[in-house]
Short mmCIF file of C-alpha atoms and ligand atoms in Angstrom, two decimals:
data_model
loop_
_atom_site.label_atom_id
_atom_site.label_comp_id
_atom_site.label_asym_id
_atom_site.label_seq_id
_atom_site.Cartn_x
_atom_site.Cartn_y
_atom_site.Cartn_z
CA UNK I 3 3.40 76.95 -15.79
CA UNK I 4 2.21 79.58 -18.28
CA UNK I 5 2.76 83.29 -17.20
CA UNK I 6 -0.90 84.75 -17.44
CA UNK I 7 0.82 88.33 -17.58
CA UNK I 8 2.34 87.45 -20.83
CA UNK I 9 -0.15 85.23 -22.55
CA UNK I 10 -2.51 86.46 -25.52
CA UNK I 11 -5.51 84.58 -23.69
CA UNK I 12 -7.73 86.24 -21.40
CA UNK I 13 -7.16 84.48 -18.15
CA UNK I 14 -10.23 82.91 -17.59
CA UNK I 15 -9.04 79.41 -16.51
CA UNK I 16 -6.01 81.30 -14.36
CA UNK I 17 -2.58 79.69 -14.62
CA UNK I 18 -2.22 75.90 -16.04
CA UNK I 19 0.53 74.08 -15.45
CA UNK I 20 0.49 71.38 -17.69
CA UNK I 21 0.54 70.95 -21.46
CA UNK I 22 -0.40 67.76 -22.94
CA UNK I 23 1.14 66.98 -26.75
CA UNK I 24 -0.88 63.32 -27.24
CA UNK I 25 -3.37 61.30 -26.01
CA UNK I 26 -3.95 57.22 -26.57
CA UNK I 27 -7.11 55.93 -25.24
CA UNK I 28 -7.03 56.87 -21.75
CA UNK I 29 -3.76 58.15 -21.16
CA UNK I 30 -2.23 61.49 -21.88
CA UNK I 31 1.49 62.62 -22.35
CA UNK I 32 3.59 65.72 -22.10
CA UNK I 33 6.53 66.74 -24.27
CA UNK I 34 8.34 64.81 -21.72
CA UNK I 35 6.48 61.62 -22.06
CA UNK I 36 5.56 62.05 -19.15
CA UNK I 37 2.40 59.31 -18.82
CA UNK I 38 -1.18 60.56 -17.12
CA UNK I 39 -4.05 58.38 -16.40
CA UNK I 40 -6.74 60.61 -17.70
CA UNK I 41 -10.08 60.19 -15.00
CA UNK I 42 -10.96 63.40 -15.70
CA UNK I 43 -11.80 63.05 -19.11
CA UNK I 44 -11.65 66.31 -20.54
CA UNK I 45 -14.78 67.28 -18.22
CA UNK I 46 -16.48 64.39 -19.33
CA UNK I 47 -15.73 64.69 -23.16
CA UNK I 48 -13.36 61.83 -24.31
CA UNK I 49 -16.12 59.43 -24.71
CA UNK I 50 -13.96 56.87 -26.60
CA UNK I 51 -11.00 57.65 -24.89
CA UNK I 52 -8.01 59.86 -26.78
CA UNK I 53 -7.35 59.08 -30.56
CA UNK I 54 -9.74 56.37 -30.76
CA UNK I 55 -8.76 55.15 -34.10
CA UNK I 56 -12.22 54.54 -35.93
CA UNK I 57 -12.93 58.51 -34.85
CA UNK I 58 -9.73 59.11 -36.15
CA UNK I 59 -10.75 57.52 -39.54
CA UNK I 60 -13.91 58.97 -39.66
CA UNK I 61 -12.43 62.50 -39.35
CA UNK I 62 -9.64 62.14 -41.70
CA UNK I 63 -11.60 60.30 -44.50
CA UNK I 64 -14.62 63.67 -44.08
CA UNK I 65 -11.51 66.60 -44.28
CA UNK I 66 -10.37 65.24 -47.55
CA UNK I 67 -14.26 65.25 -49.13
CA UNK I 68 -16.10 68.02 -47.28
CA UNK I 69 -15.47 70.51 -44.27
CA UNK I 70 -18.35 72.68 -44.37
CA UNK I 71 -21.17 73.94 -46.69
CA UNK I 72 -23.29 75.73 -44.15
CA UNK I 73 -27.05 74.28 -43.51
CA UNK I 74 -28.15 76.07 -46.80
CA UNK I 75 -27.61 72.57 -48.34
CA UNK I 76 -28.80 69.50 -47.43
CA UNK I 77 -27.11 67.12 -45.51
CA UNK I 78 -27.79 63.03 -45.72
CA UNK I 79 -25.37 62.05 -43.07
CA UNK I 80 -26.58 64.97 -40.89
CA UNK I 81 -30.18 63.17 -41.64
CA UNK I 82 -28.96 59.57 -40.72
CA UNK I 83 -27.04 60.86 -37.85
CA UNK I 84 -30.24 62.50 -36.44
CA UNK I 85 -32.25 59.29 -37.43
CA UNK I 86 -30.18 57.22 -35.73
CA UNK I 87 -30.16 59.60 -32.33
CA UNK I 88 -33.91 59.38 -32.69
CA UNK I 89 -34.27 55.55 -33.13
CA UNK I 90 -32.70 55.26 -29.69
CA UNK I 91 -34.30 57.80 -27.41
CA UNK I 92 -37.36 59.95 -26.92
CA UNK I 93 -36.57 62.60 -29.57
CA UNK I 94 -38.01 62.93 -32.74
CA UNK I 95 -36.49 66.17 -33.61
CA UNK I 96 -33.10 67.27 -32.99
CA UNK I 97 -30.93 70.62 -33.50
CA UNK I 98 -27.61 70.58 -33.79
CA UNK I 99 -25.66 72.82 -32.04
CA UNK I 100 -20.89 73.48 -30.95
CA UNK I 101 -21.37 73.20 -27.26
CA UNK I 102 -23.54 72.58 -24.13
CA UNK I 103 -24.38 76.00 -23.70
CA UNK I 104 -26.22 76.34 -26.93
CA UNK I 105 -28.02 73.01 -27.02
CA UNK I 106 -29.42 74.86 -23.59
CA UNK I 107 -30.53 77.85 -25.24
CA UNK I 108 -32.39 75.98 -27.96
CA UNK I 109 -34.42 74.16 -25.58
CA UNK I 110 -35.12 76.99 -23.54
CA UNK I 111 -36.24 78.97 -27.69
CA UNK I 112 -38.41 75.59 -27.84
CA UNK I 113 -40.16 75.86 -24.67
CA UNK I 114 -41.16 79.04 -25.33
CA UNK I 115 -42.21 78.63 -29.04
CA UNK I 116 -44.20 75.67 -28.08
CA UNK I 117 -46.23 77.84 -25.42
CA UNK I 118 -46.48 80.88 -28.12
CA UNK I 119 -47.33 78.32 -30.46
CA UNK I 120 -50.65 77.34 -27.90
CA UNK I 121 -51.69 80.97 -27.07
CA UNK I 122 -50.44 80.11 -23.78
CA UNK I 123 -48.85 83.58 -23.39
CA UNK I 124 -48.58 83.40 -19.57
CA UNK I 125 -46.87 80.31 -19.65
CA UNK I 126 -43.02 82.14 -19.48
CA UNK I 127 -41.26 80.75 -16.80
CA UNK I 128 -38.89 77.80 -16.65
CA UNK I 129 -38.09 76.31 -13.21
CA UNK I 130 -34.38 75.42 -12.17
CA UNK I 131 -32.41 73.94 -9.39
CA UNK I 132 -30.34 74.84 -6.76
CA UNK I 133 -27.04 73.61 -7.24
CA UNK I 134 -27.89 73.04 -11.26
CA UNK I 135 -25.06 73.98 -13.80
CA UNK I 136 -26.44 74.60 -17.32
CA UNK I 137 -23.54 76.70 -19.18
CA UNK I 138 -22.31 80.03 -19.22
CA UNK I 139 -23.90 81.93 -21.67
CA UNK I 140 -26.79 84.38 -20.64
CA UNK I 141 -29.89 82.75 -20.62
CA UNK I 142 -27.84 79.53 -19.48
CA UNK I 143 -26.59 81.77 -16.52
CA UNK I 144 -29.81 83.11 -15.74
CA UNK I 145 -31.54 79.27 -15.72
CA UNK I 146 -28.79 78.13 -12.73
CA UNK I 147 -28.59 81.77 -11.06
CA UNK I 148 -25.29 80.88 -9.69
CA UNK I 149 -23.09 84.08 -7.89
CA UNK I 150 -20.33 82.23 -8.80
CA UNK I 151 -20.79 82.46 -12.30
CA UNK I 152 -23.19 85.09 -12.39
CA UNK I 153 -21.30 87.92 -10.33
CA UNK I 154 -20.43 91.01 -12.11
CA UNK I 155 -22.26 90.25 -15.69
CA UNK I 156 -25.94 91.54 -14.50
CA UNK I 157 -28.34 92.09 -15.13
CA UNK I 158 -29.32 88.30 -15.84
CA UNK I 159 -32.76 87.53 -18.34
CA UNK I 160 -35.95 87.14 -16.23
CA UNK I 161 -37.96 84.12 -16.70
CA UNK I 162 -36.20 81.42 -14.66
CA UNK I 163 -36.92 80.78 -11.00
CA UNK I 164 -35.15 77.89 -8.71
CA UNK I 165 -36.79 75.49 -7.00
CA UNK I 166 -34.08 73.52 -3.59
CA UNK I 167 -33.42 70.14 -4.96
CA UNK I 168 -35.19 67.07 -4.46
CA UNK I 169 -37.75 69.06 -2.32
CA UNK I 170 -41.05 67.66 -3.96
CA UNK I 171 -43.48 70.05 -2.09
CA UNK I 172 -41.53 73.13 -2.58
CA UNK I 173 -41.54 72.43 -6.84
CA UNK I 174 -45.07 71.78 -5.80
CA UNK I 175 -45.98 75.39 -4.45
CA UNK I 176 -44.01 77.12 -7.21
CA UNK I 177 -45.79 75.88 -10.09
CA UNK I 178 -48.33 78.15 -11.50
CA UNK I 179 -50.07 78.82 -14.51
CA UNK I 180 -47.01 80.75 -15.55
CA UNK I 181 -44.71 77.62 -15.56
CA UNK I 182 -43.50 76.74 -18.70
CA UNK I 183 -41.14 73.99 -18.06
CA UNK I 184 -39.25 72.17 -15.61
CA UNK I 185 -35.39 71.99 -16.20
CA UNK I 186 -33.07 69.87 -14.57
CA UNK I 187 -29.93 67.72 -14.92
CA UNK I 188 -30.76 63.84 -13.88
CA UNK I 189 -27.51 63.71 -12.60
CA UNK I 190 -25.41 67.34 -11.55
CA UNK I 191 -22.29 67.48 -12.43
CA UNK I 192 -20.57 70.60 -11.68
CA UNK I 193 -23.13 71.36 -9.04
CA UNK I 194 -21.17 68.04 -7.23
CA UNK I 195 -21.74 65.22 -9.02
CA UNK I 196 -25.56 64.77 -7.31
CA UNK I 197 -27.73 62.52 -9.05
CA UNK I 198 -31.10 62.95 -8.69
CA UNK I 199 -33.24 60.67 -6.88
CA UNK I 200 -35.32 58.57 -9.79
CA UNK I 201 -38.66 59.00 -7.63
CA UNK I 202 -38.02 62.88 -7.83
CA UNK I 203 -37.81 62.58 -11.62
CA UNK I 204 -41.15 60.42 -11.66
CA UNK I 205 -42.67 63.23 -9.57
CA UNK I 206 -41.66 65.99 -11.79
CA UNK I 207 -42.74 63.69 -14.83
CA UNK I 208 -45.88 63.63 -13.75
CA UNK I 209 -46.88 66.81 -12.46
CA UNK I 210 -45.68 68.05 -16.10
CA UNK I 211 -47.60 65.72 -17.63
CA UNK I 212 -50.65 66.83 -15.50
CA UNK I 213 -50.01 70.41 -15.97
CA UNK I 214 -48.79 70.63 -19.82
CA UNK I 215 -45.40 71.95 -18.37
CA UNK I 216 -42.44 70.52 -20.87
CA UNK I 217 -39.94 67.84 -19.02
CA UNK I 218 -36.71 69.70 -20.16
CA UNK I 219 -33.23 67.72 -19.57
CA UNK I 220 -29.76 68.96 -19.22
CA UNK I 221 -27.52 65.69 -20.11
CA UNK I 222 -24.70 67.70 -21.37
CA UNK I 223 -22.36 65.97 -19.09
CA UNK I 224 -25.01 62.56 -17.92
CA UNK I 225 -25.60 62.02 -21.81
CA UNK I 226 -24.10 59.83 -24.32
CA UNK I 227 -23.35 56.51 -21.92
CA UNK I 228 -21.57 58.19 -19.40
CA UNK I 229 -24.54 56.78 -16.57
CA UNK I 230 -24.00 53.07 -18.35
CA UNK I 231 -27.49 54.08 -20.35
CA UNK I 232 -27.58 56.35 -23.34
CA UNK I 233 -29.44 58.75 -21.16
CA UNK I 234 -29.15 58.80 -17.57
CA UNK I 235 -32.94 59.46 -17.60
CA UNK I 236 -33.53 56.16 -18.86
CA UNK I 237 -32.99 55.20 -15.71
CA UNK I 238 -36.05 56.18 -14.30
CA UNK I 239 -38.17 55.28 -17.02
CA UNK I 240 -39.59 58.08 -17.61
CA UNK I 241 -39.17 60.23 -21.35
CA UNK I 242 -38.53 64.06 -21.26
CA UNK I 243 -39.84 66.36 -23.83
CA UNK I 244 -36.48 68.07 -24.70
CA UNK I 245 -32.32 67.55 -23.68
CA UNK I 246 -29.61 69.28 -24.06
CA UNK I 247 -26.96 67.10 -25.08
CA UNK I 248 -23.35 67.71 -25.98
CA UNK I 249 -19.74 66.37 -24.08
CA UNK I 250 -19.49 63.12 -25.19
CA UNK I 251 -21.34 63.07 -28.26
CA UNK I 252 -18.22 64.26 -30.01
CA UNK I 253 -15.22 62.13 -27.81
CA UNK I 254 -13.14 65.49 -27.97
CA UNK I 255 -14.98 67.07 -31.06
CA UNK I 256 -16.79 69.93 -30.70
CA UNK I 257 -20.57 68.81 -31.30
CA UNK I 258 -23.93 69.54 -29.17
CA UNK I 259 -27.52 68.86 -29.84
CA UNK I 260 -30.76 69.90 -28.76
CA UNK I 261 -33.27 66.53 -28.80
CA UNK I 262 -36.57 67.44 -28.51
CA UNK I 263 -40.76 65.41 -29.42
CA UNK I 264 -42.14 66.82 -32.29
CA UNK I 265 -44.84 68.09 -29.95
CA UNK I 266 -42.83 70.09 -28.32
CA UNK I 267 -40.66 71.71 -31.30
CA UNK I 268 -44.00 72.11 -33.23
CA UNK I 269 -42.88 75.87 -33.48
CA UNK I 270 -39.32 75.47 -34.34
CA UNK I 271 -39.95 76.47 -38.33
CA UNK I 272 -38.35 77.91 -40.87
CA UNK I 273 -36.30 80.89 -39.56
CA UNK I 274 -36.83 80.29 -35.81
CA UNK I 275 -33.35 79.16 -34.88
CA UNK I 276 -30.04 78.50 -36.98
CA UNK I 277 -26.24 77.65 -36.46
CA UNK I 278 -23.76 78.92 -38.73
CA UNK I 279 -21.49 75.75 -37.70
CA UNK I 280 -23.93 73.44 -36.01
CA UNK I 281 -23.91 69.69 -38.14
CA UNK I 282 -20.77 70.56 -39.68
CA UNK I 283 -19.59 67.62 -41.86
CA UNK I 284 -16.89 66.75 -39.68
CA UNK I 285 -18.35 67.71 -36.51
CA UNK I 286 -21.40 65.00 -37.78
CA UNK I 287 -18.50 62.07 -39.36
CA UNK I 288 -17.57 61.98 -35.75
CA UNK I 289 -20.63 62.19 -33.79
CA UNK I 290 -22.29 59.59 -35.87
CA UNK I 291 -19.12 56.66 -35.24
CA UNK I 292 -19.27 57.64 -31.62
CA UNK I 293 -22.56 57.04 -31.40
CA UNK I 294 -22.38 53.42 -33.46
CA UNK I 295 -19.87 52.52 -30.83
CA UNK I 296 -21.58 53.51 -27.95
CA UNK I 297 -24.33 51.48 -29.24
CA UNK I 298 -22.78 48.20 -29.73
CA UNK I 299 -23.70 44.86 -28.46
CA UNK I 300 -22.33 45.40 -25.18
CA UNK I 301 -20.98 48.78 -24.54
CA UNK I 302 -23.05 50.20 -22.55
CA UNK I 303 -22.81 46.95 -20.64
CA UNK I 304 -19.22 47.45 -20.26
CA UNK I 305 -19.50 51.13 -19.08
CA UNK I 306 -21.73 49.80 -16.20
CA UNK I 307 -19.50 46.61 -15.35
CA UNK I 308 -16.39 48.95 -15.16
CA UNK I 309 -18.54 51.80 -13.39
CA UNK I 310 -19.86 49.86 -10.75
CA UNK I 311 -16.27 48.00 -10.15
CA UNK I 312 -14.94 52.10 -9.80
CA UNK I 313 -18.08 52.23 -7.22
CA UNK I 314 -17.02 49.31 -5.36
CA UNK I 315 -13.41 50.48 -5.22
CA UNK I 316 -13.79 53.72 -3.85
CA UNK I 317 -16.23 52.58 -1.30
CA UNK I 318 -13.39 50.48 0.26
CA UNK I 319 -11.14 53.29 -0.01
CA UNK I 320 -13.76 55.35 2.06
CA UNK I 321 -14.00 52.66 4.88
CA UNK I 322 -9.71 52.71 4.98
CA UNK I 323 -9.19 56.72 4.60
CA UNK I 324 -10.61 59.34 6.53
CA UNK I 325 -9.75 62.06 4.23
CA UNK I 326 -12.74 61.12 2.50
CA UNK I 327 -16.23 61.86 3.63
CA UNK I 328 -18.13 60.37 0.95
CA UNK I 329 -18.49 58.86 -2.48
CA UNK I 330 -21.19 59.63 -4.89
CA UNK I 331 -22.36 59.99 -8.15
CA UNK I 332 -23.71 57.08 -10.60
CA UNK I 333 -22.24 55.24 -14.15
CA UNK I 334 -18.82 56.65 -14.87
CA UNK I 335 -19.28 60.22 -13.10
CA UNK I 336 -18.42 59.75 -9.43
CA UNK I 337 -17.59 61.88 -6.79
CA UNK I 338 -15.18 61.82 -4.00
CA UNK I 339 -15.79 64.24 -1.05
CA UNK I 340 -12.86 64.92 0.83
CA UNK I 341 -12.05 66.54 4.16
CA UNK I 342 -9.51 68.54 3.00
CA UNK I 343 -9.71 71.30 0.10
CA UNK I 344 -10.64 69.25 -3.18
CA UNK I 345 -8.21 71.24 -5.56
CA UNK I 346 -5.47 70.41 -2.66
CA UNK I 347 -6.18 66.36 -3.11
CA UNK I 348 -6.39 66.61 -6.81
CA UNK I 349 -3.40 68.33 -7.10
CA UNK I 350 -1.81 65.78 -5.08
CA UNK I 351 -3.34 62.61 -7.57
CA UNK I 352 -2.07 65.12 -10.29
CA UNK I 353 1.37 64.76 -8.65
CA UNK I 354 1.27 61.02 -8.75
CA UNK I 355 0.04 60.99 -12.74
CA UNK I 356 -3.92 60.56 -11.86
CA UNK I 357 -5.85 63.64 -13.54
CA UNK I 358 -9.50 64.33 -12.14
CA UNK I 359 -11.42 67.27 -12.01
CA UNK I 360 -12.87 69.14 -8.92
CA UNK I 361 -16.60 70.07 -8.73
CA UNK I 362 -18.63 72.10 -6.35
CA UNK I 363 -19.06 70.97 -2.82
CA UNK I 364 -15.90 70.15 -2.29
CA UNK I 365 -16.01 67.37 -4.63
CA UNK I 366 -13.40 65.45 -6.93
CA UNK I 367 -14.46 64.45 -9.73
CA UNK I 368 -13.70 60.85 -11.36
CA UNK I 369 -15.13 60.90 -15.34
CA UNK I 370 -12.74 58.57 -17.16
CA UNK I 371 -13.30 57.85 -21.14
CA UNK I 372 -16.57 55.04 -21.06
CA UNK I 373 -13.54 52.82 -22.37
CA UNK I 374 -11.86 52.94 -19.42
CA UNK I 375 -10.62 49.13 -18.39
CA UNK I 376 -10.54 47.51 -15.18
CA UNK I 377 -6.97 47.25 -15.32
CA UNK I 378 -6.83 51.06 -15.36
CA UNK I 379 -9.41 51.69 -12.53
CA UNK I 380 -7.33 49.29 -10.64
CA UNK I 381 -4.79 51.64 -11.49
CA UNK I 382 -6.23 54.58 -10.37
CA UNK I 383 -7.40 53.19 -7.21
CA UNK I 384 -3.83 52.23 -6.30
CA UNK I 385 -2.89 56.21 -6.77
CA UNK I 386 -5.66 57.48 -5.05
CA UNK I 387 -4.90 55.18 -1.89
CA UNK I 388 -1.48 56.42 -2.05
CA UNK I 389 -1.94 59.23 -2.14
CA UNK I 390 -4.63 59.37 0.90
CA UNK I 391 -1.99 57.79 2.50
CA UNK I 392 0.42 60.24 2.06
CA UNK I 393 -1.38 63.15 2.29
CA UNK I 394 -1.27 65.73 4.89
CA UNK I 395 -3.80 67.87 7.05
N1 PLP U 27 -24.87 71.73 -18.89
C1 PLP U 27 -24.14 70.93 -18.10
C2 PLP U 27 -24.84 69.94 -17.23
C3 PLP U 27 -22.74 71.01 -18.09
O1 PLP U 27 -22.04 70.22 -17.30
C4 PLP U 27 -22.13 71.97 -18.95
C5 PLP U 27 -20.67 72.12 -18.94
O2 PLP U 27 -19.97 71.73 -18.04
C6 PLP U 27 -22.93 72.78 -19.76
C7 PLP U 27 -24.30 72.63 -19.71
C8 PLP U 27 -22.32 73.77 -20.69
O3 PLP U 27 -21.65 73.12 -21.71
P1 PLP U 27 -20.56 73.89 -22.61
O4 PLP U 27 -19.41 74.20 -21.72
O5 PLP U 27 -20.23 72.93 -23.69
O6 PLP U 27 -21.24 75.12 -23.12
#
């Protein structure tokens, strides 16, 4: 346990107990060798597990040609990177940005420009959800206004207003001829792992597309195969006009986009937006072999096999346990409610070498790397049923 009185870092993330010293695939170890199956995933980052070895190769062979020249220069694997994000999903345009946060806050600079752009001066104001989770920077704060993140750092920006979830005719009576855009994750994740329902998306689709109100997706966390599609909005069938993307794209590096039509980012010119870091040579190397894999014959294939196996598994565990009220989620982002505190239950899987993460209504969260074997679910299920088992009130 580190003593937060001593330590250099602010104490933002309170005390941690652990400290990891490698990772293989989906496992993690201590100094001790002590073994952890790793179903939380770094908060749904480790996209190709820990160490996968062709990201390993790709980083190593970029730091001994070229860290960083700034976006002064061109780029040609930045180019084919983007190329190939376009070529397999809506966008036609993409920024790249470090983090989720600021793939957020380009797509909110993009709605507005695009509005600007159309002498549509009114149209300001960018509808959120209840529940929704979009980052913790201001304007990404201000989008989910949150008390729990919020508290103590107003006064938040104006210009965002929240809609309750899935509640069609209440979206319906706040749009106005000051709506800009509509933003919302497909599936929330650390609002508790609540995936939308796919009608409400097709509702939302259209009433933007009636209205000239820009479809605006968070898939920070959904993104990048974690749903057992590239996009969890795929899903629905429906295309947005912008996402935030970032998590997984990077399997542990720190990478982030914002994907957007070139309708939409028609105003996003020279000197409108910039990133000192953002498509960083080895920030792209990486990126661009996740990607590749993800897109193989058969990945995403996999991800839903395996996901829907985790599905099935739980669901018997939530006919045998009472301790847990109810599973949920969709692809490899799942939810288990439980009756008693969720940091209490995932403290006790942490005790029996099962890492998971806990989300907001009382949820634990199950996001394993998309390479994740049935062997290892199988795994994991046996701990969490042991656990259950031995728990008490
Ligand atoms: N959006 C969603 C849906 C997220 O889950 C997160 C992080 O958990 C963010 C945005 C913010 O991402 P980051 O922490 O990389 O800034």
């Amino acid at each position: 346990m580190n003593d937060i009185n001593k330590s250099y870092i602010m104490p933002t993330y309170g005390e941690r107990d652990i400290e990891f010293v490698r990772g293989e695939g989906c496992f993690l170890f201590t100094d001790q060798n002590e073994k952890y199956l790793d179903f939380g995933g770094g908060i749904a980052v480790n996209s190709l597990g820990h160490c996968h070895p062709s990201i390993v190769n790709a980083l190593k062979s970029q730091a001994e040609k070229l860290w960083h020249t700034s976006n002064l220069y061109f780029n040609s694997q930045q180019e084919d990177y983007a190329k190939l994000i376009c070529q397999n999903s809506f966008a036609e345009k993409v920024f790249f940005t470090n983090s989720g946060a600021e793939s957020i806050e380009c797509g909110i600079k993009v709605v507005r420009s695009y509005h600007n752009y159309h002498k549509n001066y009114s149209r300001k104001n960018i509808i959120t959800f209840e529940g929704a989770f979009h980052g913790r920077t201001f304007a990404a704060l201000s989008a989910q206004n949150n008390p729990t993140y919020s508290n103590g750092f107003e006064p938040l920006l104006p210009g965002f207003i929240q809609a309750p979830f899935e509640d069609i005719e209440s979206l319906i009576k706040m749009i106005d001829s000051t709506t800009a855009a509509i933003l919302i994750e497909p599936i929330q994740g650390e609002g508790g792992i609540r995936p939308a329902n796919l009608n409400f998306l097709r509702k939302i689709y259209k009433i933007c597309k009636d209205n000239d109100i820009l479809l605006f997706f968070d898939e920070v966390q959904s993104g990048f195969g974690r749903s057992g599609k590239l996009f969890s909005y795929e899903w629905a069938n429906i295309e947005p006009d912008i996402i935030a993307v970032a998590k997984g794209m990077g399997s542990g590096f720190p990478i982030g986009a914002c994907l957007a039509t070139s309708k939409a980012s028609i105003a996003m010119t020279k000197g409108t937006h910039g990133s000192t870091f953002g498509g960083n040579p080895l920030a792209i190397s990486v990126g661009k072999v996740v990607l590749e894999t993800i897109l193989k014959q058969n990945f995403l294939n996999s991800v839903d096999l395996v996901a829907r196996h985790l599905w099935n598994r739980l669901k018997q565990l939530e006919k045998k346990h009472e301790e847990i009220l109810e599973i949920r989620g969709a692809g490899l982002l799942l939810g288990i409610k439980t009756k008693q505190k969720n940091s209490k239950v995932a403290l006790e899987f942490k005790k029996n070498k099962l890492l998971s993460v806990t989300a907001a209504d009382n949820i634990i969260r199950l996001a394993p790397p998309l390479v994740v074997t049935i062997e290892e679910v199988n795994t994991a299920i046996k701990i969490i049923d042991k656990t259950l088992d031995n728990i008490n009130d």
